[in-house]
Structures are given as structure tokens and as C-alpha cells.
């Protein structure tokens, strides 16, 4: 059985990337990371009066302007977090835990993951399912969010595998299990 370097999930908002990552952590021992983790930390440090729930998607999309100064800013932060976690595990003689990145949305993020040997998985859900998930999470649905720059290029990346999460969660989990069987073979 081969060891997985890591997994990067790509897909549009509310397609179920975090749900798949949670399942991967619980069932396979992956550790969750996201390119957006540092962005969210900084957003709430700058705007502490903005609650994290329901997700302030507009704020997060606005904060992504930091990529104009350094397109790799979130890539650098994410892989620094992964390296720090790996170092902490190493000095404690703990076994390797592969990372799963939940939000590869830009070409440079996909490229950085591929360069490190990550498996790229697209999580797909049809638009009506995604809108329903936004509304049930208490988010205000704005059609413009579906056309934001962070959403427009998803699907253009060549993923190694695709999970269709338009239906039941159990079906998506079964698809992930099958992917794990294949990549570990």
C-alpha cells in the first residue's frame, strides 16, 4: 500500500469540499488545511466585529485582493502551516499524517499541490444543490458570488478524480473510499 503525500480538493462554493475533508480526517487520518485559513484569520483580525457565522463570503472574497500584491500569498501561508505541523510531529516522533487541503481554487494553488505530489480531487455539486446548502447554512445567497473570480476557473483544472456530491452524502463518501482504494493500490 503506497503512502499518499497529500490531497487537494477543488470545487465551487458549497460543493462539499469541507464535508469530504472531514470524512477523510475521521476515516483515513488526514489533517485538514486550507489556503483560506490565513485569509480568514486576517479578515477577522482586521474586522473583529464581523461574525464568522454565517460565513461572511463577501468579506473573504474581498480579502483575496491580497493576491494582487503576491499571487502566492495564501499558498505560502498554507504550506508554511503544513510544514510547521509536520515539524511538530517529527520532534515528537509521531507518524506522518497526510494533509488534505480543502480549497484549491486558483491555478497556482493547483500547481503548488501538484509540484508536491498531491492527488487533486474535484468535488462537484450542481448549482441548485449548492444554493440550497448556502441558504440552509444561513448564508444570504447572492448570484454574483457564483461568478466571483475565485469561482470562475474551477472546473478548468485537470483533476485526478471527481466526486459528484449533488446527491446523498453517503454516495460522495463511497466515491472517496473508491478513490482511496485506487491511490493506495
XYZ file of N, CA and C in Angstrom:
555
model
N 0.848 -1.172 0.000
C 0.000 0.000 0.000
C 0.895 1.238 0.000
N 0.659 2.142 -0.947
C 1.506 3.329 -1.036
C 0.990 4.445 -0.137
N 1.939 5.273 0.315
C 1.594 6.396 1.179
C 1.216 7.591 0.311
N 0.210 8.313 0.723
C -0.255 9.484 -0.005
C 0.462 10.711 0.537
N 1.026 11.513 -0.351
C 1.700 12.747 0.054
C 0.690 13.734 0.604
N -0.433 13.865 -0.075
C -1.487 14.783 0.332
C -2.577 14.812 -0.711
N -3.679 15.430 -0.351
C -4.815 15.594 -1.259
C -5.183 17.064 -1.277
N -5.523 17.564 -2.458
C -6.074 18.912 -2.597
C -7.458 18.775 -3.208
N -8.433 19.372 -2.552
C -9.802 19.369 -3.055
C -10.073 20.677 -3.779
N -10.696 20.574 -4.933
C -11.125 21.745 -5.675
C -12.616 21.594 -5.944
N -13.278 22.692 -6.119
C -14.716 22.670 -6.382
C -15.325 24.002 -6.009
N -16.507 24.237 -6.512
C -17.165 25.511 -6.258
C -17.706 25.583 -4.838
N -18.073 26.810 -4.431
C -18.580 27.011 -3.074
C -19.766 26.094 -2.806
N -19.765 25.541 -1.590
C -20.819 24.649 -1.102
C -20.984 23.382 -1.936
N -19.895 22.966 -2.594
C -19.947 21.693 -3.311
C -19.728 20.521 -2.362
N -19.181 20.803 -1.163
C -18.986 19.746 -0.179
C -17.532 19.411 0.103
N -16.633 20.308 -0.232
C -15.203 20.050 -0.023
C -14.872 19.820 1.451
N -15.402 20.669 2.326
C -15.123 20.502 3.760
C -15.755 19.229 4.309
N -16.902 18.858 3.786
C -17.550 17.613 4.206
C -16.670 16.416 3.848
N -16.133 16.419 2.636
C -15.231 15.341 2.213
C -13.961 15.355 3.066
N -13.421 16.537 3.347
C -12.199 16.635 4.163
C -12.435 16.116 5.577
N -13.585 16.428 6.147
C -13.913 15.928 7.488
C -13.993 14.409 7.476
N -14.628 13.863 6.455
C -14.715 12.410 6.310
C -13.306 11.807 6.170
N -12.460 12.433 5.348
C -11.090 11.937 5.147
C -10.303 11.959 6.451
N -10.514 12.983 7.257
C -9.825 13.077 8.553
C -10.313 11.993 9.501
N -11.623 11.810 9.564
C -12.197 10.839 10.501
C -11.929 9.398 10.093
N -12.028 9.111 8.814
C -11.921 7.723 8.350
C -10.508 7.304 7.936
N -9.693 8.271 7.514
C -8.375 7.934 6.970
C -7.219 8.646 7.671
N -7.515 9.509 8.623
C -6.465 10.155 9.394
C -5.802 11.355 8.751
N -6.430 11.950 7.752
C -5.867 13.157 7.139
C -5.981 14.335 8.097
N -5.144 15.352 7.885
C -5.217 16.587 8.663
C -5.631 17.717 7.728
N -6.656 18.459 8.125
C -7.256 19.490 7.292
C -6.451 20.791 7.304
N -6.252 21.323 6.099
C -5.646 22.640 5.898
C -6.433 23.330 4.793
N -6.276 24.645 4.696
C -6.931 25.384 3.616
C -6.095 26.599 3.249
N -6.073 26.917 1.972
C -5.399 28.136 1.541
C -6.073 29.344 2.175
N -7.363 29.242 2.435
C -8.112 30.351 3.015
C -7.992 30.502 4.520
N -7.307 29.591 5.212
C -7.209 29.696 6.677
C -6.563 31.011 7.109
N -5.436 31.353 6.501
C -4.751 32.601 6.871
C -5.591 33.807 6.477
N -6.237 33.734 5.325
C -7.108 34.820 4.879
C -8.205 35.079 5.914
N -8.829 34.020 6.390
C -9.917 34.165 7.373
C -9.394 34.692 8.706
N -8.233 34.180 9.139
C -7.640 34.699 10.385
C -7.403 36.198 10.284
N -6.810 36.625 9.179
C -6.517 38.045 8.988
C -7.791 38.868 8.839
N -8.770 38.347 8.123
C -10.032 39.076 7.940
C -10.679 39.370 9.282
N -10.697 38.388 10.178
C -11.348 38.582 11.478
C -10.462 39.350 12.457
N -9.163 39.377 12.192
C -8.287 40.231 12.994
C -8.520 41.699 12.617
N -8.676 41.962 11.331
C -8.911 43.329 10.856
C -10.346 43.772 11.142
N -11.297 42.855 10.982
C -12.720 43.143 11.182
C -13.282 42.251 12.293
N -12.871 42.466 13.542
C -13.305 41.574 14.625
C -14.808 41.626 14.894
N -15.477 42.644 14.441
C -16.925 42.769 14.663
C -17.742 41.971 13.652
N -17.089 41.411 12.641
C -17.797 40.597 11.653
C -17.799 39.154 12.145
N -18.982 38.573 12.386
C -19.028 37.192 12.874
C -18.578 36.194 11.798
N -18.028 35.086 12.246
C -17.580 34.040 11.321
C -18.750 33.238 10.756
N -19.863 33.232 11.460
C -21.069 32.524 11.012
C -22.263 33.452 11.097
N -23.136 33.457 10.105
C -22.950 32.759 8.837
C -21.731 33.309 8.098
N -21.167 32.463 7.272
C -19.908 32.781 6.606
C -20.000 34.129 5.879
N -19.105 35.070 6.217
C -19.095 36.367 5.532
C -18.352 36.265 4.190
N -18.967 35.562 3.255
C -18.327 35.240 1.979
C -17.834 36.494 1.245
N -18.615 37.566 1.277
C -18.200 38.801 0.609
C -16.903 39.349 1.181
N -16.761 39.319 2.507
C -15.527 39.779 3.150
C -14.354 38.921 2.703
N -14.540 37.603 2.723
C -13.453 36.709 2.336
C -13.060 36.934 0.875
N -14.058 37.097 0.013
C -13.745 37.333 -1.394
C -13.012 38.666 -1.558
N -13.402 39.665 -0.792
C -12.724 40.967 -0.850
C -11.272 40.850 -0.363
N -11.043 40.097 0.694
C -9.686 39.936 1.243
C -8.745 39.261 0.238
N -9.313 38.546 -0.706
C -8.487 37.851 -1.689
C -7.725 38.825 -2.593
N -8.029 40.126 -2.478
C -7.301 41.148 -3.234
C -5.812 41.135 -2.864
N -5.467 40.537 -1.738
C -4.063 40.449 -1.326
C -3.238 39.667 -2.353
N -3.908 38.847 -3.153
C -3.218 38.115 -4.217
C -2.698 39.056 -5.302
N -3.265 40.275 -5.380
C -2.775 41.239 -6.371
C -1.330 41.636 -6.071
N -0.984 41.700 -4.808
C 0.382 42.043 -4.400
C 1.307 40.832 -4.513
N 0.823 39.672 -4.067
C 1.602 38.432 -4.135
C 0.641 37.292 -4.443
N 0.593 36.838 -5.694
C -0.346 35.779 -6.063
C -0.197 34.496 -5.237
N 0.965 34.302 -4.644
C 1.213 33.083 -3.862
C 1.049 33.295 -2.363
N 0.488 34.425 -1.943
C 0.417 34.729 -0.506
C -0.263 33.607 0.279
N -1.394 33.106 -0.195
C -2.128 32.085 0.565
C -1.472 30.718 0.411
N -0.826 30.478 -0.726
C -0.067 29.233 -0.919
C 1.081 29.186 0.086
N 1.794 30.289 0.215
C 2.922 30.353 1.156
C 2.450 30.099 2.593
N 1.358 30.767 2.972
C 0.833 30.588 4.332
C 0.411 29.138 4.578
N -0.307 28.557 3.639
C -0.818 27.195 3.831
C 0.321 26.183 3.963
N 1.282 26.235 3.051
C 2.366 25.258 3.117
C 3.299 25.517 4.294
N 3.380 26.757 4.756
C 4.126 27.034 5.995
C 3.418 26.381 7.181
N 2.076 26.458 7.212
C 1.310 25.795 8.277
C 1.512 24.283 8.232
N 1.489 23.716 7.026
C 1.694 22.272 6.877
C 3.101 21.896 7.353
N 4.106 22.650 6.943
C 5.494 22.368 7.358
C 5.654 22.461 8.865
N 5.040 23.470 9.461
C 5.124 23.635 10.916
C 4.488 22.444 11.632
N 3.350 21.997 11.137
C 2.672 20.844 11.733
C 3.520 19.585 11.583
N 4.096 19.386 10.393
C 4.959 18.221 10.170
C 6.177 18.266 11.091
N 6.758 19.442 11.261
C 7.918 19.590 12.151
C 7.537 19.235 13.591
N 6.396 19.731 14.047
C 5.931 19.424 15.411
C 5.742 17.919 15.592
N 5.200 17.250 14.581
C 5.010 15.800 14.668
C 6.362 15.086 14.673
N 7.300 15.569 13.852
C 8.634 14.957 13.786
C 9.354 15.019 15.122
N 9.345 16.187 15.768
C 10.099 16.308 17.024
C 9.442 15.526 18.155
N 8.210 15.146 17.974
C 7.520 14.317 18.969
C 7.502 12.839 18.552
N 8.215 12.524 17.462
C 8.301 11.155 16.941
C 6.922 10.576 16.641
N 6.054 11.416 16.127
C 4.707 10.983 15.763
C 4.698 10.610 14.283
N 3.839 9.683 13.883
C 3.815 9.257 12.480
C 3.331 10.372 11.547
N 3.701 10.220 10.295
C 3.283 11.167 9.265
C 1.764 11.135 9.119
N 1.170 12.301 9.018
C -0.267 12.433 8.772
C -0.412 13.251 7.498
N -0.974 12.663 6.446
C -1.060 13.414 5.195
C -2.057 14.571 5.292
N -1.713 15.695 4.677
C -2.625 16.838 4.679
C -3.701 16.694 3.608
N -4.845 17.293 3.878
C -5.883 17.448 2.868
C -6.232 18.929 2.849
N -6.020 19.546 1.699
C -6.295 20.976 1.522
C -7.690 21.094 0.919
N -8.518 21.914 1.553
C -9.946 21.918 1.216
C -10.374 22.925 0.163
N -9.469 23.764 -0.321
C -9.959 24.880 -1.140
C -9.009 25.302 -2.255
N -8.526 24.368 -3.040
C -7.662 24.717 -4.173
C -8.546 25.301 -5.279
N -8.489 26.625 -5.441
C -9.387 27.316 -6.372
C -8.655 28.068 -7.475
N -7.366 28.261 -7.327
C -6.586 29.039 -8.293
C -5.542 28.132 -8.937
N -5.161 28.466 -10.162
C -4.199 27.637 -10.880
C -2.886 27.500 -10.111
N -2.408 28.595 -9.492
C -1.135 28.490 -8.771
C -1.258 27.583 -7.545
N -2.451 27.485 -6.965
C -2.664 26.567 -5.842
C -2.610 25.119 -6.324
N -3.276 24.848 -7.449
C -3.240 23.504 -8.044
C -1.795 23.149 -8.407
N -1.095 24.089 -9.043
C 0.298 23.836 -9.446
C 1.187 23.532 -8.239
N 1.009 24.288 -7.152
C 1.812 24.062 -5.938
C 1.528 22.681 -5.352
N 0.283 22.270 -5.388
C -0.078 20.940 -4.870
C 0.489 19.842 -5.760
N 0.350 20.005 -7.067
C 0.901 19.007 -7.998
C 2.420 18.882 -7.834
N 3.096 20.021 -7.663
C 4.555 20.009 -7.508
C 4.977 19.221 -6.273
N 4.085 19.122 -5.297
C 4.376 18.384 -4.066
C 3.831 16.953 -4.109
N 3.283 16.552 -5.237
C 2.806 15.185 -5.394
C 1.419 14.913 -4.847
N 0.629 15.951 -4.646
C -0.722 15.780 -4.109
C -1.658 15.205 -5.170
N -2.639 14.449 -4.718
C -3.731 13.979 -5.558
C -4.767 15.104 -5.592
N -5.229 15.467 -6.790
C -6.207 16.544 -6.948
C -7.578 15.917 -7.181
N -8.530 16.267 -6.311
C -9.893 15.742 -6.414
C -10.858 16.910 -6.549
N -11.651 16.889 -7.617
C -12.707 17.891 -7.768
C -13.967 17.369 -7.084
N -14.564 18.205 -6.248
C -15.851 17.883 -5.626
C -16.886 18.715 -6.372
N -17.791 18.023 -7.042
C -18.802 18.685 -7.868
C -20.170 18.560 -7.214
N -20.946 19.628 -7.293
C -22.368 19.588 -6.936
C -23.076 20.550 -7.873
N -24.255 20.174 -8.327
C -24.957 21.067 -9.241
C -25.356 22.355 -8.522
N -25.621 23.393 -9.305
C -25.856 24.726 -8.752
C -27.035 24.765 -7.791
N -28.105 24.066 -8.109
C -29.280 24.103 -7.220
C -28.959 23.502 -5.855
N -28.177 22.439 -5.821
C -27.780 21.840 -4.536
C -26.895 22.805 -3.756
N -26.003 23.498 -4.440
C -25.101 24.435 -3.767
C -25.864 25.630 -3.199
N -26.822 26.151 -3.963
C -27.631 27.280 -3.477
C -28.450 26.851 -2.269
N -29.036 25.668 -2.337
C -29.816 25.145 -1.206
C -28.939 25.015 0.040
N -27.710 24.558 -0.123
C -26.787 24.426 1.014
C -26.426 25.788 1.599
N -26.223 26.784 0.736
C -25.925 28.141 1.230
C -27.080 28.660 2.073
N -28.278 28.516 1.551
C -29.453 29.032 2.253
C -29.699 28.281 3.553
N -29.517 26.963 3.547
C -29.747 26.197 4.782
C -28.671 26.476 5.831
N -27.504 26.988 5.399
C -26.446 27.365 6.342
C -26.641 28.792 6.858
N -27.707 29.448 6.402
C -27.986 30.809 6.865
C -27.257 31.885 6.098
N -26.615 31.507 4.998
C -25.923 32.492 4.176
C -26.933 33.190 3.275
N -26.702 34.452 3.022
C -27.535 35.184 2.083
C -27.014 34.885 0.691
N -27.875 34.320 -0.137
C -27.449 33.960 -1.487
C -27.450 35.189 -2.379
N -26.332 35.399 -3.041
C -26.175 36.489 -3.990
C -25.626 35.868 -5.275
N -26.385 35.916 -6.378
C -25.912 35.284 -7.620
C -24.525 35.752 -8.064
N -24.147 36.981 -7.717
C -22.820 37.491 -8.102
C -21.702 36.675 -7.463
N -21.959 36.099 -6.285
C -20.931 35.292 -5.618
C -20.552 34.077 -6.455
N -21.525 33.551 -7.198
C -21.245 32.386 -8.034
C -20.327 32.738 -9.209
N -20.224 34.027 -9.525
C -19.393 34.475 -10.643
C -18.098 35.150 -10.193
N -17.823 35.121 -8.886
C -16.598 35.741 -8.370
C -15.380 35.053 -8.987
N -14.278 35.792 -9.071
C -13.044 35.266 -9.679
C -12.605 33.944 -9.063
N -12.872 33.752 -7.764
C -12.458 32.506 -7.108
C -13.334 31.327 -7.523
N -14.453 31.590 -8.177
C -15.363 30.525 -8.606
C -15.256 30.229 -10.101
N -14.881 31.220 -10.885
C -14.980 31.120 -12.344
C -14.053 30.092 -12.970
N -12.900 29.830 -12.380
C -11.922 28.960 -13.039
C -12.001 27.509 -12.577
N -12.818 27.262 -11.562
C -12.947 25.889 -11.074
C -13.613 25.061 -12.170
N -13.104 23.901 -12.393
C -13.589 23.056 -13.474
C -12.647 23.110 -14.666
N -11.809 24.149 -14.721
C -10.807 24.245 -15.782
C -9.555 23.452 -15.428
N -9.401 23.116 -14.142
C -8.229 22.380 -13.694
C -8.416 20.901 -14.004
N -7.346 20.270 -14.399
C -7.393 18.830 -14.636
C -7.253 18.120 -13.290
N -8.358 17.614 -12.791
C -8.340 16.860 -11.535
C -7.993 15.406 -11.833
N -7.405 14.753 -10.849
C -7.108 13.328 -10.990
C -8.376 12.495 -10.846
N -9.287 12.978 -10.004
C -10.549 12.285 -9.734
C -11.636 13.325 -9.512
N -12.890 12.907 -9.697
C -14.041 13.776 -9.432
C -15.033 13.025 -8.562
N -15.552 13.723 -7.560
C -16.620 13.204 -6.708
C -17.867 14.012 -7.020
N -18.960 13.333 -7.373
C -20.236 14.020 -7.596
C -20.986 14.036 -6.275
N -21.110 15.217 -5.695
C -21.771 15.386 -4.403
C -23.102 16.123 -4.558
N -23.794 15.874 -5.660
C -25.101 16.505 -5.878
C -26.197 15.788 -5.112
N -25.945 14.555 -4.732
C -26.974 13.747 -4.084
C -26.698 13.497 -2.618
N -26.748 12.223 -2.245
C -26.588 11.838 -0.840
C -25.116 11.853 -0.427
N -24.909 12.272 0.823
C -23.556 12.312 1.377
C -22.897 10.937 1.337
N -23.661 9.911 1.641
C -23.115 8.552 1.658
C -22.551 8.170 0.295
N -23.188 8.636 -0.775
C -22.690 8.351 -2.124
C -21.347 9.045 -2.362
N -21.231 10.283 -1.898
C -19.966 11.017 -2.043
C -18.865 10.329 -1.241
N -19.195 9.872 -0.038
C -18.205 9.175 0.786
C -17.758 7.875 0.119
N -18.695 7.159 -0.495
C -18.351 5.917 -1.194
C -17.407 6.206 -2.365
N -17.632 7.311 -3.051
C -16.737 7.699 -4.143
C -15.339 8.013 -3.606
N -15.270 8.694 -2.459
C -13.967 8.983 -1.850
C -13.278 7.681 -1.450
N -14.027 6.742 -0.876
C -13.454 5.444 -0.497
C -12.845 4.746 -1.714
N -13.544 4.803 -2.838
C -13.039 4.177 -4.061
C -11.755 4.866 -4.535
N -11.719 6.184 -4.451
C -10.500 6.918 -4.817
C -9.348 6.482 -3.918
N -9.605 6.366 -2.623
C -8.554 5.940 -1.695
C -8.058 4.540 -2.040
N -8.960 3.633 -2.405
C -8.533 2.286 -2.802
C -7.596 2.367 -4.009
N -7.946 3.215 -4.966
C -7.132 3.327 -6.185
C -5.764 3.947 -5.913
N -5.723 5.037 -5.160
C -4.431 5.716 -4.976
C -3.516 4.973 -4.011
N -4.084 4.138 -3.182
C -3.262 3.367 -2.242
C -2.849 2.014 -2.799
N -3.340 1.669 -3.981
C -3.042 0.355 -4.571
C -1.599 0.256 -5.016
